[in-house]
Short mmCIF file of C-alpha atoms in Angstrom, two decimals:
data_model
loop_
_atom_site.label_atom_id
_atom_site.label_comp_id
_atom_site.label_asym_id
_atom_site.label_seq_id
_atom_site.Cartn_x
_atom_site.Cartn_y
_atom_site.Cartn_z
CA UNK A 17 90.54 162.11 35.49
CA UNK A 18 88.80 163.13 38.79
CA UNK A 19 86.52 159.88 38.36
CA UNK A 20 89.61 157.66 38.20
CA UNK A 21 91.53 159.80 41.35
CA UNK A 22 88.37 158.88 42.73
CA UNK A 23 88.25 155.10 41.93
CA UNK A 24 91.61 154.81 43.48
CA UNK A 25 90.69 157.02 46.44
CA UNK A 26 88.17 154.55 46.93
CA UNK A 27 90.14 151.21 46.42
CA UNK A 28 92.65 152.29 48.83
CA UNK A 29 90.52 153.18 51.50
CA UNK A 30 88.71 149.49 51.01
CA UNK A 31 92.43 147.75 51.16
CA UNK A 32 92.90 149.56 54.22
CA UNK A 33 89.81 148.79 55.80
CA UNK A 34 90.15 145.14 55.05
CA UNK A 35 93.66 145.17 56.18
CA UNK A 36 92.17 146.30 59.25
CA UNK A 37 89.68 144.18 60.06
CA UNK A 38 92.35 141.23 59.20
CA UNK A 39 94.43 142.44 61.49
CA UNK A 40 91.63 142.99 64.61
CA UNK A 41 90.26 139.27 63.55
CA UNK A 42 93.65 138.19 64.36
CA UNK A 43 94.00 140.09 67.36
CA UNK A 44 93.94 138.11 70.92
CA UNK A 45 91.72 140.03 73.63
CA UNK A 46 90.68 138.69 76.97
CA UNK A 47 87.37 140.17 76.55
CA UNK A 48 87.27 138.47 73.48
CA UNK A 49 83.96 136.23 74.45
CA UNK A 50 82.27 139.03 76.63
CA UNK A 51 79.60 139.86 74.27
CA UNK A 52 79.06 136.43 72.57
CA UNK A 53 79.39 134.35 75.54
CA UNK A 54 79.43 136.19 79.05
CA UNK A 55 79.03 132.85 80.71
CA UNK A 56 82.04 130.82 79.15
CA UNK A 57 84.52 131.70 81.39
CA UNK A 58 82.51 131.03 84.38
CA UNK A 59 81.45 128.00 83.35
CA UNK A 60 84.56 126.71 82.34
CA UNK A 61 86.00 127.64 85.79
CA UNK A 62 83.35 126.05 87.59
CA UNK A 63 84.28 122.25 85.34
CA UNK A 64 87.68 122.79 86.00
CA UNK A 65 87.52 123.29 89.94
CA UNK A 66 84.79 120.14 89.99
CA UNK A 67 87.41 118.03 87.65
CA UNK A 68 90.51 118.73 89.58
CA UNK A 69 88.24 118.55 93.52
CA UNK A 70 87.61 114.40 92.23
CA UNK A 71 91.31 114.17 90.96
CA UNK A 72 94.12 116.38 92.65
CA UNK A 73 96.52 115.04 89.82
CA UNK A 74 93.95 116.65 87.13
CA UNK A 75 95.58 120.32 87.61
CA UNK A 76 98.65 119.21 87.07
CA UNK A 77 97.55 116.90 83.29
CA UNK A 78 95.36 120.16 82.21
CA UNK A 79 98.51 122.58 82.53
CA UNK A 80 100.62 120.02 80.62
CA UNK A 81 97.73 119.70 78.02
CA UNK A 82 97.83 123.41 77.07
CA UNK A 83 102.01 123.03 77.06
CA UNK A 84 101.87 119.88 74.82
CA UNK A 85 98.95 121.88 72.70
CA UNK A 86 100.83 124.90 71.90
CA UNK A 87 104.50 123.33 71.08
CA UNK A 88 102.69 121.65 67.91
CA UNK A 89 101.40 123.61 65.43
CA UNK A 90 101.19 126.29 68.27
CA UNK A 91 97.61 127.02 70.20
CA UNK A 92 95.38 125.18 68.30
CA UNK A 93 93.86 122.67 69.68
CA UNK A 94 95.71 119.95 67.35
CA UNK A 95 96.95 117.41 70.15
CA UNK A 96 92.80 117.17 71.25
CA UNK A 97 92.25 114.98 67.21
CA UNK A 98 91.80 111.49 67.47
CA UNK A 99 93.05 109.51 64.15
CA UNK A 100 90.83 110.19 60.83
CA UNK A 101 91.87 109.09 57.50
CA UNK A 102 93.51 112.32 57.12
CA UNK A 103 94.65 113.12 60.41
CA UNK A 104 97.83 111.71 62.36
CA UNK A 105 96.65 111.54 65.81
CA UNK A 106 99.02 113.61 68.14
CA UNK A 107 97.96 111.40 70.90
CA UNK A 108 100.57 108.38 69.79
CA UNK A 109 103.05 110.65 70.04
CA UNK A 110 106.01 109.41 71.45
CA UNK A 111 105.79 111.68 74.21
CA UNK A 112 101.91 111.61 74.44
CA UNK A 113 100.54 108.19 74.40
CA UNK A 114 99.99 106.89 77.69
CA UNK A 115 101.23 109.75 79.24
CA UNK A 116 99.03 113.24 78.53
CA UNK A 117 95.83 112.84 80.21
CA UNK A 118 92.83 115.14 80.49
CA UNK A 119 91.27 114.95 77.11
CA UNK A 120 87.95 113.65 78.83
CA UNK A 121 87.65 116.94 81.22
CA UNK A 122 88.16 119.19 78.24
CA UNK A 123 85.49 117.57 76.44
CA UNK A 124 82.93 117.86 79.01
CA UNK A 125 83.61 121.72 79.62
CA UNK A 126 83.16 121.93 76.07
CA UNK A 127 79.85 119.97 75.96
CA UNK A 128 78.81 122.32 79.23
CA UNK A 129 79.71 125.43 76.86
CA UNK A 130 77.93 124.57 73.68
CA UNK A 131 74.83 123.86 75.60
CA UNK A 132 75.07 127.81 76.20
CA UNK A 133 77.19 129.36 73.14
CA UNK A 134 76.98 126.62 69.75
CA UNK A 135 79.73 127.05 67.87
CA UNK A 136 81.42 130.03 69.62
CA UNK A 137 83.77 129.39 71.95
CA UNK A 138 87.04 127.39 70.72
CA UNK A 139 88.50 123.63 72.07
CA UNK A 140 91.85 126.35 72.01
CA UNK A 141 90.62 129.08 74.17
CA UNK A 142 88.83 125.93 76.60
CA UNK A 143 92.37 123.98 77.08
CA UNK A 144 94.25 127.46 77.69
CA UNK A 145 91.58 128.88 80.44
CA UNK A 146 91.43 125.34 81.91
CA UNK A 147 95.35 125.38 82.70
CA UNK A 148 95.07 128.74 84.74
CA UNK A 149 92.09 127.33 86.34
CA UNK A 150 93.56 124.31 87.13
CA UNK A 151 96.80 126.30 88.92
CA UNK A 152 94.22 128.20 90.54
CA UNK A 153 92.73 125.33 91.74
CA UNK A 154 96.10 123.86 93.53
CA UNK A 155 97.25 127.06 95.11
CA UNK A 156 99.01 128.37 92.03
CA UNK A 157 99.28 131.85 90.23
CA UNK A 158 96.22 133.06 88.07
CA UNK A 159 96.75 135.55 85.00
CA UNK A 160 94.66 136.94 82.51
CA UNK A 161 94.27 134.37 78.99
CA UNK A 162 93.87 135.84 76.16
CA UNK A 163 91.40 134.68 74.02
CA UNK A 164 89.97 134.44 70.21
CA UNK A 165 91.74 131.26 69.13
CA UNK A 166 90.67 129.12 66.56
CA UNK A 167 90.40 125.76 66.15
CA UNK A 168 92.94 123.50 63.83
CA UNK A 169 92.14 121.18 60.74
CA UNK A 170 94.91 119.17 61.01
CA UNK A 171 97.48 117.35 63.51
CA UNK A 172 100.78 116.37 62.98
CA UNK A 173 101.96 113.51 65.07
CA UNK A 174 105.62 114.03 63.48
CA UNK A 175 105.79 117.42 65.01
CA UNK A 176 104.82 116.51 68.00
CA UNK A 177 107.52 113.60 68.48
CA UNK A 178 110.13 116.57 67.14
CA UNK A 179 108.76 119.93 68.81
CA UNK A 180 107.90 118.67 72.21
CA UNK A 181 110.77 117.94 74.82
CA UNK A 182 111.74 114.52 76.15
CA UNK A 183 112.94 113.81 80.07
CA UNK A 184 116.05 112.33 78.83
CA UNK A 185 116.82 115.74 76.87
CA UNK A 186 120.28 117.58 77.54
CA UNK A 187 120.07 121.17 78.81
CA UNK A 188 121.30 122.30 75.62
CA UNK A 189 118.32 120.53 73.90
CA UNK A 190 115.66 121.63 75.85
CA UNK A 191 117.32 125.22 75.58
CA UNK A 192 116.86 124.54 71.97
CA UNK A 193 113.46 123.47 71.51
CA UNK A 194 111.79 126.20 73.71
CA UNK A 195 114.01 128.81 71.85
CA UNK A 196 112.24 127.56 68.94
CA UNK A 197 109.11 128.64 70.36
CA UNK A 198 110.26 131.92 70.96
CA UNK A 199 110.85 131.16 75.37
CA UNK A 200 113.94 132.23 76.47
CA UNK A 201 115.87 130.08 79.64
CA UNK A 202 114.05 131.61 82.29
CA UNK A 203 110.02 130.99 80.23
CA UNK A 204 111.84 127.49 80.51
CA UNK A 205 113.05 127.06 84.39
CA UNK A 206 109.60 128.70 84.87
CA UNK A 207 107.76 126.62 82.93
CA UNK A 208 109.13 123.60 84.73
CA UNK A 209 108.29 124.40 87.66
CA UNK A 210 104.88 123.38 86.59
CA UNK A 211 106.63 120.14 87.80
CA UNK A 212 106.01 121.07 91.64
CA UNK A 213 102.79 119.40 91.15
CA UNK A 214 101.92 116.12 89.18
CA UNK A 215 102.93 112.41 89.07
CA UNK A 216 105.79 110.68 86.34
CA UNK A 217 105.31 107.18 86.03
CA UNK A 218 108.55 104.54 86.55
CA UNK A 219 109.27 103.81 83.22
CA UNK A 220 110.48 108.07 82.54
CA UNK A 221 112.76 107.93 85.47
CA UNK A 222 114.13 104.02 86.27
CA UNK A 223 117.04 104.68 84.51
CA UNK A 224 117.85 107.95 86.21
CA UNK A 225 117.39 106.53 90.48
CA UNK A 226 118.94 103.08 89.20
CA UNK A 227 121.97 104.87 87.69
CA UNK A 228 123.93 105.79 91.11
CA UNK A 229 125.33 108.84 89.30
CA UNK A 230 126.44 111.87 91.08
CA UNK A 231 123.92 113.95 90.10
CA UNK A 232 120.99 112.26 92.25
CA UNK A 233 120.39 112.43 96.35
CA UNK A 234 120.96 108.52 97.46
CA UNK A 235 118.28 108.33 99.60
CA UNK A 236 115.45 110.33 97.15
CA UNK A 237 116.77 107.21 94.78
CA UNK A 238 116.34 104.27 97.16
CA UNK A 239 113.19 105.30 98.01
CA UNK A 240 111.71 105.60 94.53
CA UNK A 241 113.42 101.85 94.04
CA UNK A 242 110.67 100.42 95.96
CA UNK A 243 107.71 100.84 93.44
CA UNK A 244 110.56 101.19 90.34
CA UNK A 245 111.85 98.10 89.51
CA UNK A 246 115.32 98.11 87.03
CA UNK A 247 114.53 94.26 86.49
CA UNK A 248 111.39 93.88 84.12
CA UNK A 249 109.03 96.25 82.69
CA UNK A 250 106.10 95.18 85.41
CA UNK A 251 106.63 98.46 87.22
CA UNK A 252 106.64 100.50 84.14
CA UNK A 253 102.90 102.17 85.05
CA UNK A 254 103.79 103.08 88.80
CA UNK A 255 103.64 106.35 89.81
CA UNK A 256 105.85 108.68 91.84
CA UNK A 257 105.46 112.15 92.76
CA UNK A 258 107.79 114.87 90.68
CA UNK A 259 107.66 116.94 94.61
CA UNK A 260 108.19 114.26 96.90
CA UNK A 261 107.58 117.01 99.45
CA UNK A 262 104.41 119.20 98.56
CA UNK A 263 102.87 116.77 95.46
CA UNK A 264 99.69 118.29 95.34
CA UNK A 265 100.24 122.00 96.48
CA UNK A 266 101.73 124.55 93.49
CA UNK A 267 104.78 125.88 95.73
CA UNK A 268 108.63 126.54 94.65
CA UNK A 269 109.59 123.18 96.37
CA UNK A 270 110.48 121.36 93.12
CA UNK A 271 113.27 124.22 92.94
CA UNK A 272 114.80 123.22 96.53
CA UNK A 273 114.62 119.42 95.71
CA UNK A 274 116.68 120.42 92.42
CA UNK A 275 119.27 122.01 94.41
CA UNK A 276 119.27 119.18 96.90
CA UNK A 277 119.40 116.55 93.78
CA UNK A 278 116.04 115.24 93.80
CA UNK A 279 114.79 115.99 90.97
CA UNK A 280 112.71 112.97 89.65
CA UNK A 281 113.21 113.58 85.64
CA UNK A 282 116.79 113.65 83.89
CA UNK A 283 115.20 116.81 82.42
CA UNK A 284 114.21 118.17 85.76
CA UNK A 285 117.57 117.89 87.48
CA UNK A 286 119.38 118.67 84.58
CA UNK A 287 118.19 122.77 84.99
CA UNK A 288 120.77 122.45 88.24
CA UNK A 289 123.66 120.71 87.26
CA UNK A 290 126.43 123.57 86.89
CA UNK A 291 124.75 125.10 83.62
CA UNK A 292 123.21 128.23 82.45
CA UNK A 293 119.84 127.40 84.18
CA UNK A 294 121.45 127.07 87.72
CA UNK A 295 120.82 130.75 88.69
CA UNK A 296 117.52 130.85 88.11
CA UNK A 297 116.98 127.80 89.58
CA UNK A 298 118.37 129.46 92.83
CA UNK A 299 116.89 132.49 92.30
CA UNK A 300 113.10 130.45 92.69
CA UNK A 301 114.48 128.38 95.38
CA UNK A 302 114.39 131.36 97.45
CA UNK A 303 111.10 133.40 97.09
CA UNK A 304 107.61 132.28 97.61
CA UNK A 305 106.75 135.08 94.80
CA UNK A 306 109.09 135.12 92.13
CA UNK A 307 108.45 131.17 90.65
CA UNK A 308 104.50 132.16 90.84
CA UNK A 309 105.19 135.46 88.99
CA UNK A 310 107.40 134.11 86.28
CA UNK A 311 105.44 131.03 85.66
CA UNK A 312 102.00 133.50 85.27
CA UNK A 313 104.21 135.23 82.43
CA UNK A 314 105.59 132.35 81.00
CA UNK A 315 102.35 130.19 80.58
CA UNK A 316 100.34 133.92 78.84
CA UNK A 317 104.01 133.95 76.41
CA UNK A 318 103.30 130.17 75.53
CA UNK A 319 99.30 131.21 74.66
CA UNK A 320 101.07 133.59 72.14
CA UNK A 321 102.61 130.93 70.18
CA UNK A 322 100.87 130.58 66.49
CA UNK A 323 97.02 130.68 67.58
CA UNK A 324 95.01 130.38 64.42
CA UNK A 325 92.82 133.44 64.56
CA UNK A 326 90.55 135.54 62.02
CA UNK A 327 88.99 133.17 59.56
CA UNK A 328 91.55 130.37 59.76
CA UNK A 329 91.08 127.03 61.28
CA UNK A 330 87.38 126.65 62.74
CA UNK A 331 85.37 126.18 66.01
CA UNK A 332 84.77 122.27 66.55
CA UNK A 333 81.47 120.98 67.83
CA UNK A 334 83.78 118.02 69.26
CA UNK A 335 86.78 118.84 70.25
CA UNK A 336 88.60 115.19 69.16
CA UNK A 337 87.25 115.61 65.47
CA UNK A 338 86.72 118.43 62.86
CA UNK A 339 83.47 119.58 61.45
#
């Protein structure tokens, strides 16, 4: 009898141990790398200041990277796959293709990486320490990424075209979709304001300046008319600034031109237009230091979403294809 008490003793103690080590292996830590890889966040810091220095318009296509990363299959590193015979490309995504950039930058830090660390650091963790680098880099708000992600197997290009938000999307949509991700209104308003920096191109915003609706400035509309033609698609690939003001410097300007009714997006101006979202919006439009603050907290609650962690997933030797 005291043999078996003992067996049991024993099994239990093993279940818990395992239990715990499950649990730790899942566990996100900022010093996750410090022993493995000292060098990987200074290294990726150093790609990501070099990337965005050649291309202002860089900072603003790595932040959107992680965003578009983590609303799909959450942090993962899905959206970085390129099509395999059993993989469905996030890239032709609706709200991808053509349009999320950056793919090249990420690859290089993680060529720079592997040349120090093989097969340690994750295509995740790179993407979600190159978006706070890249606000860094433009004047924005640094906080502390937390790191031990995995990388996914798999990609779902049919998530992405239903997860991920679209600029013609409602206010009760887009309150929708980031609820799904567990972001309340304000991780959303906040999260927008990534918008103060960055370029749309004509064909996500013709409609909107062409429509002579109440809802948009007359003058922010004429002058995005000139390289936004309503008559042919020709114009489609044009570029405008989302802050006409300050396109290149991560301020709380894009709040003021909501207020004022330039927003460039439908899904921009529709956080001011006599909803929910219109105190906040005010609320940002009038501090230099809350927008920065909430958008720190907002972008480390997004990292949170689903990482694969522990012994899921794997770490890629390329980021755009598995092992």
């Amino acid at each position: 009898m005291a043999s078996t008490n003992c067996i049991c003793i024993c099994l239990i103690l093993a279940m818990f141990l395992f239990l715990s080590n499950t649990e730790c292996e899942a566990h996100l830590s900022s010093a996750f790398y410090d022993n493995t890889c000292p060098k990987a966040l200074s290294t990726i810091r150093t790609a990501i200041r070099t990337a965005v220095s050649r291309e202002r318009r860089m900072a603003a296509s790595l932040i959107r990277l992680h965003f578009h990363d983590c609303f799909v299959q959450g942090c993962d590193a899905s959206i970085l796959l390129d099509d395999a015979p059993s993989i469905s490309s996030e890239k032709k995504a609706v709200n991808n293709d053509n349009s999320v950039r950056g793919y090249n930058v990420i690859e290089d830090v993680k060529s720079q990486v592997e040349s120090i660390c093989p097969a340690t650091v994750s295509c995740a963790d790179i993407v979600a320490v190159a978006a706070r680098d890249a606000s860094v880099a433009v004047g924005g708000p640094t906080w502390t990424v937390k790191l031990g992600r995995r990388d996914s197997t798999t990609a779902s290009r049919s998530l992405a075209e239903s997860n991920l938000p679209r600029f013609t999307d409602n206010l009760e949509s887009l309150i929708s979709l980031f609820g799904n991700k567990g972001l309340n209104e304000r991780d959303m308003v906040a999260l927008s304001g990534a918008h103060t920096i960055g370029q749309a191109s004509c064909r996500t915003f013709r409609d909107r300046i062409h429509s002579n609706a109440s809802d948009i400035d007359a003058g922010f509309a004429s002058t995005r008319k000139r390289r936004c033609s309503d008559l042919d698609g020709d114009s489609d690939g044009n570029l405008a600034p989302l802050d006409l003001v300050t396109p290149n410097s991560f301020d709380y300007n894009y709040f003021k031109n909501l207020i004022q009714k330039k927003g460039l997006l439908q899904s921009d101006q529709i956080l001011f237009s006599g909803g929910s979202t219109d105190s906040i919006v005010t609320e940002y439009s009038k501090s230099s230091s809350t927008f920065p603050a909430d958008f720190a907290a907002a972008m480390l609650k997004m990292g949170d979403i689903d990482p694969t962690t522990g012994s899921e997933g794997q770490i890629r030797k390329f980021c755009n294809v598995v092992n």
